[in-house]
Tab-separated table of C-alpha atoms and ligand atoms in Angstrom:
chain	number	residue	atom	x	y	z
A	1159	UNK	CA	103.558	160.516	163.168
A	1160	UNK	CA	104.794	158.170	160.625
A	1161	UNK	CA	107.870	158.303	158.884
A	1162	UNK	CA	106.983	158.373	155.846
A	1163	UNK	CA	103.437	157.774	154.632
A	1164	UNK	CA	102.625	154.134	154.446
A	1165	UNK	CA	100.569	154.787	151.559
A	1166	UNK	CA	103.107	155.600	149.132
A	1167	UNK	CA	105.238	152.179	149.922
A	1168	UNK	CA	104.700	149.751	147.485
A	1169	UNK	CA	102.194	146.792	147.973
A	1170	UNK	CA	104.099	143.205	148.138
A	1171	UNK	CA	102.573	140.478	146.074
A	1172	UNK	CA	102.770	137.839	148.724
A	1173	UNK	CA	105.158	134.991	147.845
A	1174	UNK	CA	104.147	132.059	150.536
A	1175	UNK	CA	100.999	129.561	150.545
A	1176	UNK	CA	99.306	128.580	153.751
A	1177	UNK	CA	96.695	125.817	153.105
A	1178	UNK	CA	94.052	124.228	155.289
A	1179	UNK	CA	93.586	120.471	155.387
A	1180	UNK	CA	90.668	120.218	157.720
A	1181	UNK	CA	90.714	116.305	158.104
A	1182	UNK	CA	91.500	114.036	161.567
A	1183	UNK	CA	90.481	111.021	162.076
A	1184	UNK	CA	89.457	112.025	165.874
A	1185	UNK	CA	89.794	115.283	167.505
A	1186	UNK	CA	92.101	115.092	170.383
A	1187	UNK	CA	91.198	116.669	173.485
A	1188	UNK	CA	93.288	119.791	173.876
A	1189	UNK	CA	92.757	120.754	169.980
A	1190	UNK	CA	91.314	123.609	169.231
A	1191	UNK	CA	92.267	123.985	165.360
A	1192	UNK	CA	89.237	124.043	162.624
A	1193	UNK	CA	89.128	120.524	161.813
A	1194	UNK	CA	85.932	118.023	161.100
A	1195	UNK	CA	86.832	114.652	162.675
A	1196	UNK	CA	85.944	111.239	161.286
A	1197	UNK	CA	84.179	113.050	158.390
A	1198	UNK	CA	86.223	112.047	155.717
A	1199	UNK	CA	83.091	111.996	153.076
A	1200	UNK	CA	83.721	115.739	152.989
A	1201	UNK	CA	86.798	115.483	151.299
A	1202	UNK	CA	85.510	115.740	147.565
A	1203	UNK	CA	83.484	118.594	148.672
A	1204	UNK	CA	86.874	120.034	150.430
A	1205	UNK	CA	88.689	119.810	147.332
A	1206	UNK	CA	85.833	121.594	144.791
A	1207	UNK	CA	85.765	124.562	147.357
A	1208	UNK	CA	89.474	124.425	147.420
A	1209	UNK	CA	89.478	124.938	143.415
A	1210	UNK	CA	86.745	127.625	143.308
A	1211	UNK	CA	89.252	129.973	146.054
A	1212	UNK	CA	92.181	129.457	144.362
A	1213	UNK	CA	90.243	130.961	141.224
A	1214	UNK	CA	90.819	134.133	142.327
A	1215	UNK	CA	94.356	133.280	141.277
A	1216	UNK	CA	93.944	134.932	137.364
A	1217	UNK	CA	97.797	133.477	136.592
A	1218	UNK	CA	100.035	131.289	138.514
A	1219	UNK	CA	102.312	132.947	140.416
A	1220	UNK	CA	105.845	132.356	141.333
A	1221	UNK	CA	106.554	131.579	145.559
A	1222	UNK	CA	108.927	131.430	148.175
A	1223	UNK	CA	107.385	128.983	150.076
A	1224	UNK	CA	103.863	126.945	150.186
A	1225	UNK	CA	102.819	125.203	153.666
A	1226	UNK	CA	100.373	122.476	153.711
A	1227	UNK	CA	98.768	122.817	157.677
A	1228	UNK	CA	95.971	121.211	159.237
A	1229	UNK	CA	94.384	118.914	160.536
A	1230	UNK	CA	96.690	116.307	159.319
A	1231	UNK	CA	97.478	116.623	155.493
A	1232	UNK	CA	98.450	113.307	155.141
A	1233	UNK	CA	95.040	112.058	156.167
A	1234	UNK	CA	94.050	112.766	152.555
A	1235	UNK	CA	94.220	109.674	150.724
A	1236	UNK	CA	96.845	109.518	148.324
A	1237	UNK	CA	94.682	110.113	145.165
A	1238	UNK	CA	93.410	113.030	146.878
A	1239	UNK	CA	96.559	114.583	148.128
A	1240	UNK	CA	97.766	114.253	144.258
A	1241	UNK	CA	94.535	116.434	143.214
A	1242	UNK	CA	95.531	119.154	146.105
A	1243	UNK	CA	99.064	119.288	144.892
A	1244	UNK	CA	98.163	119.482	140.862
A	1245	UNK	CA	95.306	122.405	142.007
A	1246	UNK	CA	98.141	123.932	143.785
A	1247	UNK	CA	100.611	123.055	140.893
A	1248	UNK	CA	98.268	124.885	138.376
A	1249	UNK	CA	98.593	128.370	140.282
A	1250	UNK	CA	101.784	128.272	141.930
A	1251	UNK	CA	105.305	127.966	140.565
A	1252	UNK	CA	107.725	127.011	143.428
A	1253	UNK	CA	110.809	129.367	143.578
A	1254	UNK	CA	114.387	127.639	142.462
A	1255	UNK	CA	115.438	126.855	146.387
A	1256	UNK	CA	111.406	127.300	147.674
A	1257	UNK	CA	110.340	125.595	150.554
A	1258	UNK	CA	107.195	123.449	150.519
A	1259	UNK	CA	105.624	121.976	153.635
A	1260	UNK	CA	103.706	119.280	154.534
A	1261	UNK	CA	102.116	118.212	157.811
A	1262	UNK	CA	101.943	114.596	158.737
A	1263	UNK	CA	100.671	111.995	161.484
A	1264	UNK	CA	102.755	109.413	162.167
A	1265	UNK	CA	100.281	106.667	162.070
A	1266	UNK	CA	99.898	107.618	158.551
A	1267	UNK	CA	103.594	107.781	156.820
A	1268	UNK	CA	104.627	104.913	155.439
A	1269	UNK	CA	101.592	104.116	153.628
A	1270	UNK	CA	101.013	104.721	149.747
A	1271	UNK	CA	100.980	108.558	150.449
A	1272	UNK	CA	104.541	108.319	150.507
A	1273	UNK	CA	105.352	108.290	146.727
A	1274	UNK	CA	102.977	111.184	145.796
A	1275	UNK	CA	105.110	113.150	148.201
A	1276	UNK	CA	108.185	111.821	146.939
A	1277	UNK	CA	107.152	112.760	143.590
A	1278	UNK	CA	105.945	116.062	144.070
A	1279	UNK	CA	107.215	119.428	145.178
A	1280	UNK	CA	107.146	119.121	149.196
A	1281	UNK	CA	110.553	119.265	150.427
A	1282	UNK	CA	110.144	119.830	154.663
A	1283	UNK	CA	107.743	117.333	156.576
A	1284	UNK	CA	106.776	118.329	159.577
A	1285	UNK	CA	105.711	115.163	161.692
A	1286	UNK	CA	103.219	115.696	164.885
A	1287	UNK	CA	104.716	112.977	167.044
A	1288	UNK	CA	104.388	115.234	170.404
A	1289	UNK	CA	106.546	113.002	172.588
A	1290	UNK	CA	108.539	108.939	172.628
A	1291	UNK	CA	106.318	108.080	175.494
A	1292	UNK	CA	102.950	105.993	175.367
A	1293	UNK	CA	101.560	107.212	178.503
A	1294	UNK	CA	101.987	110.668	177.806
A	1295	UNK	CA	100.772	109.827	174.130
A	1296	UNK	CA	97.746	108.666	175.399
A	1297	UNK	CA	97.515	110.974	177.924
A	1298	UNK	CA	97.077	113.687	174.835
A	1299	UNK	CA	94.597	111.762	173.223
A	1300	UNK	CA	97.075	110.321	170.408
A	1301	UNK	CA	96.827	107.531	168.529
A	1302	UNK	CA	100.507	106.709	167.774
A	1303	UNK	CA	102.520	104.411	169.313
A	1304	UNK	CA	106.083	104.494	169.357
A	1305	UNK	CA	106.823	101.186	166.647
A	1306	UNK	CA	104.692	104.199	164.698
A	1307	UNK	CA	106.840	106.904	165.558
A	1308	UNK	CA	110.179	105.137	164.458
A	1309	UNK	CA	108.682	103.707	160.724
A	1310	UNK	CA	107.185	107.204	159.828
A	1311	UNK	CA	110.472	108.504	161.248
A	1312	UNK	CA	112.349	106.665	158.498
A	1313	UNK	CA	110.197	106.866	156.249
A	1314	UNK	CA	110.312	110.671	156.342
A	1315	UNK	CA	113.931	110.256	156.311
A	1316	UNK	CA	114.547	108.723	152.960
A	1317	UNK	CA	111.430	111.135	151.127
A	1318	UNK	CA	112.755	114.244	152.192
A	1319	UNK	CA	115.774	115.813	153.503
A	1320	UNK	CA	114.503	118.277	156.041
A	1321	UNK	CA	111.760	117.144	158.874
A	1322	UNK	CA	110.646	119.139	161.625
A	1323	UNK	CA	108.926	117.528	165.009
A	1324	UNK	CA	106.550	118.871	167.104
A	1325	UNK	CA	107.220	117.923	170.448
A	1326	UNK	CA	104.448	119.202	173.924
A	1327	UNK	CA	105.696	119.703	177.400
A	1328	UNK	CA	103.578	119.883	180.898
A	1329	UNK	CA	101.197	117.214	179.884
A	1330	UNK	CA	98.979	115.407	182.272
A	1331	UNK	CA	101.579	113.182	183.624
A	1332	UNK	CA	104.546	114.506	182.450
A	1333	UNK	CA	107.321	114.729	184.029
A	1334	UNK	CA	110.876	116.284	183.698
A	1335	UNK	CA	112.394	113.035	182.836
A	1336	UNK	CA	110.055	112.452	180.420
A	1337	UNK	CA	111.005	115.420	179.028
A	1338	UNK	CA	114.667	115.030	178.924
A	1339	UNK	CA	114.081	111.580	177.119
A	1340	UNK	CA	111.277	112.879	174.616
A	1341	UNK	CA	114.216	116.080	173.609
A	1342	UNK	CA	116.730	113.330	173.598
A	1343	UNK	CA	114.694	110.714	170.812
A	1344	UNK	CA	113.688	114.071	169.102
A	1345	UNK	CA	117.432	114.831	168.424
A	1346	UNK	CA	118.274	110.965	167.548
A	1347	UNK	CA	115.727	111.072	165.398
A	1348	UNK	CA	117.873	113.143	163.234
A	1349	UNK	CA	115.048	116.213	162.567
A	1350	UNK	CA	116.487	119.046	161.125
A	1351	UNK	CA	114.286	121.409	163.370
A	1352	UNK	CA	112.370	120.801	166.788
A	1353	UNK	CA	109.269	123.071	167.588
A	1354	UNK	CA	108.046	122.466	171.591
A	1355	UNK	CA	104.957	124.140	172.547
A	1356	UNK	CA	103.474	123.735	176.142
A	1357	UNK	CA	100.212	121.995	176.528
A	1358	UNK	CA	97.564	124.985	176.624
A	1359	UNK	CA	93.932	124.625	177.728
A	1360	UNK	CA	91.728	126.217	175.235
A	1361	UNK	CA	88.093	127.224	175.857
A	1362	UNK	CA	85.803	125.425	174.091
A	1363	UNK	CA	87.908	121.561	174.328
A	1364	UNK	CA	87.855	118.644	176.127
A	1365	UNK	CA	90.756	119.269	178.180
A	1366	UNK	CA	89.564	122.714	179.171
A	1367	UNK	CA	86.351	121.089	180.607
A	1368	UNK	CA	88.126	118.686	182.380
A	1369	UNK	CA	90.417	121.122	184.167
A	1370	UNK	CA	87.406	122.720	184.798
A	1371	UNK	CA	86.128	119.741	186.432
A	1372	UNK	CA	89.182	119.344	188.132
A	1373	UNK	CA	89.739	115.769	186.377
A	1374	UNK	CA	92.934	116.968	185.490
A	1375	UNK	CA	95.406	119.739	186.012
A	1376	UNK	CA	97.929	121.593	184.443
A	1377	UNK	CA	101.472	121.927	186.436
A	1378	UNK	CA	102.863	124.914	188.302
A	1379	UNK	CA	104.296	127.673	186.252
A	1380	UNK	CA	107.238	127.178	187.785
A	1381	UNK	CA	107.595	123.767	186.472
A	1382	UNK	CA	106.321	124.944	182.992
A	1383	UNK	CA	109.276	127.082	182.641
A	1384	UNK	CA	111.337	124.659	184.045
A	1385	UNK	CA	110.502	122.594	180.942
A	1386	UNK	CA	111.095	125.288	178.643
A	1387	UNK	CA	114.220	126.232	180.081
A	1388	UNK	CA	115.405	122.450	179.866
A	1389	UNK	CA	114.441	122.536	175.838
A	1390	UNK	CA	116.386	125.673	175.313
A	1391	UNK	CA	119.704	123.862	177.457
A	1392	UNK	CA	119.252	120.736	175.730
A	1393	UNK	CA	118.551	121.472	172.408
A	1394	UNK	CA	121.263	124.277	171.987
A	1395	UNK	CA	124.157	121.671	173.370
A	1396	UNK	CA	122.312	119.449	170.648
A	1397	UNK	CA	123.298	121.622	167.593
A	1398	UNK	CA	119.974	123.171	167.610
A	1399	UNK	CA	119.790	126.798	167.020
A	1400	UNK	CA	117.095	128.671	169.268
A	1401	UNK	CA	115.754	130.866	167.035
A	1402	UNK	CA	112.126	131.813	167.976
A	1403	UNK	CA	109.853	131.430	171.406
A	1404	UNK	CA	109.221	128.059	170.369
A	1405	UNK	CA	111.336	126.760	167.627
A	1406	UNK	CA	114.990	125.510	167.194
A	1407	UNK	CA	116.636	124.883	164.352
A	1408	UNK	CA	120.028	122.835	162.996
A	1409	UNK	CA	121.880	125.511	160.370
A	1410	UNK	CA	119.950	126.726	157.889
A	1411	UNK	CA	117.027	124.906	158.580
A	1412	UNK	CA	114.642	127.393	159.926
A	1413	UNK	CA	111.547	127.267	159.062
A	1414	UNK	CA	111.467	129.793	155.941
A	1415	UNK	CA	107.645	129.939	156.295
A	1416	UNK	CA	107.051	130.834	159.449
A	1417	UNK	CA	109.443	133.122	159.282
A	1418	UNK	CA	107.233	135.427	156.966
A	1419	UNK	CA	105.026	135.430	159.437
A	1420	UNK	CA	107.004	136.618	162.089
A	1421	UNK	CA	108.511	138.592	159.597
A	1422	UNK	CA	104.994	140.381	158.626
A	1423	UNK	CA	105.324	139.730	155.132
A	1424	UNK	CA	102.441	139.113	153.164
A	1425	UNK	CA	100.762	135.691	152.440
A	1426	UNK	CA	97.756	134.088	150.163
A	1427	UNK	CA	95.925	131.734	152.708
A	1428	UNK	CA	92.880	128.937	151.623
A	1429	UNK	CA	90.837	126.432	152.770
A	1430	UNK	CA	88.393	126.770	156.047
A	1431	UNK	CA	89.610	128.841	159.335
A	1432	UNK	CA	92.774	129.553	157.293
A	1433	UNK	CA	94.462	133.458	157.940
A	1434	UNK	CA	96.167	135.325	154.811
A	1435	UNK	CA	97.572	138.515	154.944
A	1436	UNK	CA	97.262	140.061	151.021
A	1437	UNK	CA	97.502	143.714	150.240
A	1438	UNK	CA	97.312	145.126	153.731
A	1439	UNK	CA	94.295	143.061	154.578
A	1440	UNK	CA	94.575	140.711	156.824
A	1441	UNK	CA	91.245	138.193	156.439
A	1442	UNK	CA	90.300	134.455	158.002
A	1443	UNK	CA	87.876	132.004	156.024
A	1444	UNK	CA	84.629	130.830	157.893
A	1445	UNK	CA	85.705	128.280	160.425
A	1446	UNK	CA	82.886	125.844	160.367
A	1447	UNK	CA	84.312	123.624	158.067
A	1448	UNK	CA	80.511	122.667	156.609
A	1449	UNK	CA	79.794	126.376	156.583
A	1450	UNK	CA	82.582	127.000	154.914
A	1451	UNK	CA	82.141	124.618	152.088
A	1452	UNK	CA	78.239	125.791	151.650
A	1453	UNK	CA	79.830	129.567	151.205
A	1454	UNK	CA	82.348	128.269	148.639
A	1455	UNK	CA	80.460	125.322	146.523
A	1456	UNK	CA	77.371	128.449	146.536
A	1457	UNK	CA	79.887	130.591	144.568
A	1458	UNK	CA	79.870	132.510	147.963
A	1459	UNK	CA	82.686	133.908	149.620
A	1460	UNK	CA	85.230	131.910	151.641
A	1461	UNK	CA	86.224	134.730	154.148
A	1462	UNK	CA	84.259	135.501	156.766
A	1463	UNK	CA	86.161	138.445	158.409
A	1464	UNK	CA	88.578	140.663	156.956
A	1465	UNK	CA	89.937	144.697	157.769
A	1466	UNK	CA	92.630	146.422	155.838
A	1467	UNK	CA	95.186	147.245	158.395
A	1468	UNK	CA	95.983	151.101	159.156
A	1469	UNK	CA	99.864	151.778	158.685
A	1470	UNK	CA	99.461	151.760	162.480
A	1471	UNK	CA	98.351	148.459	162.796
A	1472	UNK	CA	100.573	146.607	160.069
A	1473	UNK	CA	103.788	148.311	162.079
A	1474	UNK	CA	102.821	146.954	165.574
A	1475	UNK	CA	101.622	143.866	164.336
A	1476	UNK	CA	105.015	144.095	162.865
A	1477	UNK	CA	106.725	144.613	166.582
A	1478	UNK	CA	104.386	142.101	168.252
A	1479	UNK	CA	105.133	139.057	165.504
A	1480	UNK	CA	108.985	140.121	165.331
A	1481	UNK	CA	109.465	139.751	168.850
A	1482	UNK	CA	108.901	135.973	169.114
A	1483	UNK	CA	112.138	135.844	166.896
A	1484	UNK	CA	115.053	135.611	169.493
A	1485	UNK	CA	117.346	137.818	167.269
A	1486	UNK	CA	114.753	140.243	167.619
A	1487	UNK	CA	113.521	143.375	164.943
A	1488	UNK	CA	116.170	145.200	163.514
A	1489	UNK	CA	114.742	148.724	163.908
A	1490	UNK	CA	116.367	150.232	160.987
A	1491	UNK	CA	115.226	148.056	158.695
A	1492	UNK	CA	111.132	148.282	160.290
A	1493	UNK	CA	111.531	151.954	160.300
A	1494	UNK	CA	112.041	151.407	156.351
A	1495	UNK	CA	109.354	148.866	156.000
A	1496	UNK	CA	106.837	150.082	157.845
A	1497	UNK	CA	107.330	154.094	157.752
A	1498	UNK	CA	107.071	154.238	161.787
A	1499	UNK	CA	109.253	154.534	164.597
A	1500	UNK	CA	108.847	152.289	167.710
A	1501	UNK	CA	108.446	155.605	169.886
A	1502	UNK	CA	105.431	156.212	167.736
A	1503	UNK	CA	103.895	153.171	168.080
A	1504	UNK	CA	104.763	151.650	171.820
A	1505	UNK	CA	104.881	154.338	175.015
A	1506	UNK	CA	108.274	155.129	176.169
A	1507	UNK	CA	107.856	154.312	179.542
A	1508	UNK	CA	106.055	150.891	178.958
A	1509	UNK	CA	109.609	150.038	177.174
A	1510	UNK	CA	111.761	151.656	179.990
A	1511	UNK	CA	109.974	149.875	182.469
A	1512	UNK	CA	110.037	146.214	180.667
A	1513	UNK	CA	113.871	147.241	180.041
A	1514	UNK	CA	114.208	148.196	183.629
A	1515	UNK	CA	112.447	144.542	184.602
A	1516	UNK	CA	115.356	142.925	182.600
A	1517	UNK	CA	112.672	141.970	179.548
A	1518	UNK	CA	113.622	143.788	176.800
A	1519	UNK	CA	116.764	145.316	175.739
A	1520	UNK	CA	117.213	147.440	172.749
A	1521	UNK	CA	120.958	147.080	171.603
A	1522	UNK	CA	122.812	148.456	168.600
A	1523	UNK	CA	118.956	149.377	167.218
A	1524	UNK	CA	118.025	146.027	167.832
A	1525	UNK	CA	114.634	145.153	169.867
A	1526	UNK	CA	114.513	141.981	171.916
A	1527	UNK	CA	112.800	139.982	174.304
A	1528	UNK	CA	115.597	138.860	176.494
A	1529	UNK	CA	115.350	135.231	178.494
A	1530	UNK	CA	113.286	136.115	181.402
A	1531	UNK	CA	111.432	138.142	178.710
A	1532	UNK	CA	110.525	135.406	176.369
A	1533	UNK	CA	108.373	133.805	179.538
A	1534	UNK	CA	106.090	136.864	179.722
A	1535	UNK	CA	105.993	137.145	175.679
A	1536	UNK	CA	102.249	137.207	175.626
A	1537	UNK	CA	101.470	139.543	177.856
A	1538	UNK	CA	104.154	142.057	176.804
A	1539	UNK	CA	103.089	141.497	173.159
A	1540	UNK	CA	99.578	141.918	174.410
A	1541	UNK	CA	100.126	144.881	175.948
A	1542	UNK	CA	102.210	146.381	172.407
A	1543	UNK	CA	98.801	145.550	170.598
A	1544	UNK	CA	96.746	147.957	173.141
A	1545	UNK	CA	99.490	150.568	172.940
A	1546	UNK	CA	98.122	154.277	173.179
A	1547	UNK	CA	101.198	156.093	172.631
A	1548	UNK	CA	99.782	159.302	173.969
A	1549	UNK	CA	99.249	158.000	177.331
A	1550	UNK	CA	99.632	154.792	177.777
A	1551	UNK	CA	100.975	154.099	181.134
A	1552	UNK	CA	103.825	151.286	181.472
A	1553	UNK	CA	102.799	148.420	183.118
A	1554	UNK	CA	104.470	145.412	184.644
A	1555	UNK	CA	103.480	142.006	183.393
A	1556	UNK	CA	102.826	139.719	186.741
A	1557	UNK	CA	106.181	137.672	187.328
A	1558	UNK	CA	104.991	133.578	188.005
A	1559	UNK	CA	106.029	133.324	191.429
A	1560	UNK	CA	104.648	136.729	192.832
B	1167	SF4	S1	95.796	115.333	165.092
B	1167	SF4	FE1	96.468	117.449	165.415
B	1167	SF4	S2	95.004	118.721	164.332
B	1167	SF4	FE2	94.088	116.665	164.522
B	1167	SF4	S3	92.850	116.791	166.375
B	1167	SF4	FE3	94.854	116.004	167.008
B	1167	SF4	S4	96.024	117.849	167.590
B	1167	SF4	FE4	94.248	118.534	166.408
């Protein structure tokens, strides 16, 4: 049903870097990432198994844009961030204009870390400070305090001229004027792009166990969206561009990373849990951290999963990833990239009936969640990935208040 046959369009050497910097100094209790906490003895072993993947790099290669994720990055002491970087430095060439990432704590910028990133390559920080208040700090588990917040704030300021913040809503104890004040310090800050995620309770974490438990709770859905809604209104009369579900952005500060994922471009990935996407395959290293550095010091393998992606797959993944992007997927341009049409791919009345709902409209070829469809993102998405075009029947995601 495609197009044209996938086959015969050419394979894209990826041009962006993820990397995994496993390292926290304690896990707090609604994480869920790969991470080893307190367990900083690992590092030198971290940074061995870090050189063996990045072997499979036979020349260095020019990129677009290298992101250093975690974890916290700048929990690596200085010496050892320097060793990353040269590693790095020694198989990647950053692109005139590139973009190169780095995640940091705020309890650990300004320290001595601070000149090896002012004398490397990283040009974008991205600081975790997850909201101005103490309470609702502590309430998450984080060490910062707000003295913290405003050094590593300036700090970041005079190293680099772009800086992201991450900032979480419908925490225990939040509360909308909370919110309004932590959306308020995050645009004083002077950030050049805000991402806001709601507080989710993952299987498998402290916080999940304790909901379970009932020791604590998280807030109606109606107040969830409430807070989202209040980040979009705030943030947009702040100069901030919404420009994805969860991220806003000052001009021509998006996040040129992320946006080759949502993009479904291709990407090298390394270090432990870490996803890459590299000649149709898309693959994800062991996530035990100690596992994964027995697999790599053993000359072993770093991946532990992988599966080239049919045509099929790499188009709807396409669909599903594009449609977190407000602007939505130009489908002119995906029928050319991908070889398939979205009436191959996604039943035709599953997309009446969304567009029927008011969630998606599909405008001048353009495909996009509208407002009240960026709230039921997941499931719509969800149901795009289980699409059986043949006869798939459209169904209606649950609204909140039904
Ligand atoms: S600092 Fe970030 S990565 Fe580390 S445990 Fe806390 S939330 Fe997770």
């Amino acid at each position: 049903m495609a197009v044209t046959d996938l086959e015969s369009l050419p394979v894209e050497t990826p041009r962006s870097v993820y990397v995994h910097v496993p390292f926290c100094r304690h896990r707090c209790g609604y994480c869920n990432f790969t991470l080893v906490a307190g367990r900083d003895y690992l590092i030198a072993d971290y940074l061995k198994a870090i050189e063996l993947e990045l072997n499979k790099i036979k020349t260095p290669l020019e990129v677009d844009t290298i992101y250093l994720g975690g974890g916290t990055p700048s929990r690596l002491p200085p010496q050892d961030l320097q060793t990353l970087l040269n590693l790095l430095d020694n198989k990647f060439r950053l692109a005139e204009g590139g973009e190169f990432t780095m995640e940091a704590n705020p309890d650990d910028i300004p320290g001595e870390i601070d000149v090896v990133i002012r004398d490397s390559a990283i040009n974008r920080i991205s600081l975790g400070i997850q909201s101005f208040s103490l309470p609702k700090l502590r309430s998450l588990d984080r060490d910062h305090d707000l003295s913290q917040i405003d050094r590593a704030v300036d700090s970041v300021r005079q190293i680099v001229d772009r800086f992201s913040i991450d900032l979480i809503f419908a925490a225990p104890h939040d509360s909308h004027s909370i919110w309004r004040e932590d959306l308020s310090r995050g645009v004083a800050s002077g950030a050049t792009h805000i991402s806001t995620y709601e507080l989710t309770f993952e299987k498998g974490t402290l916080f999940w166990n304790r909901k379970r438990r009932k020791q604590i709770h998280s807030p109606p859905e109606e107040l969830c969206v409430t807070y989202y809604n209040t980040a979009i209104e705030h943030l947009s009369e702040s100069g901030f561009v919404h420009y994805e579900i969860s991220s806003f952005a000052k001009l021509n500060q998006r996040s040129r990373h992320n946006q080759v994922y949502w993009n479904g471009q291709p990407y090298w990935a390394f270090g432990p849990g870490a996803s890459g996407f590299v000649n149709g395959e898309r693959y994800t290293n062991h996530r035990a951290v100690k596992r994964y550095l027995k697999q790599v010091l053993n000359g072993q393998s770093a991946i532990e999963e992988s599966r080239l992606l049919t045509g099929q797959e790499t188009a709807i993944d396409q669909i599903v990833f594009g449609l977190r992007l407000i602007e939505g997927i130009d489908l002119c341009q995906f029928e050319q990239q991908t070889g398939y049409r979205l009436k191959d791919l996604v039943p035709a009345e599953s997309l009446s009936a969304w567009a029927e709902a008011e969630l998606l409209t599909l405008d001048k070829n353009r495909l996009r969640l509208t407002s009240r469809g960026i709230l039921f993102a997941d499931t719509i998405c969800s149901q795009i990935s289980m699409s059986e075009p043949a006869d798939a029947q459209a169904t209606l995601p649950k609204p909140p208040d039904s």
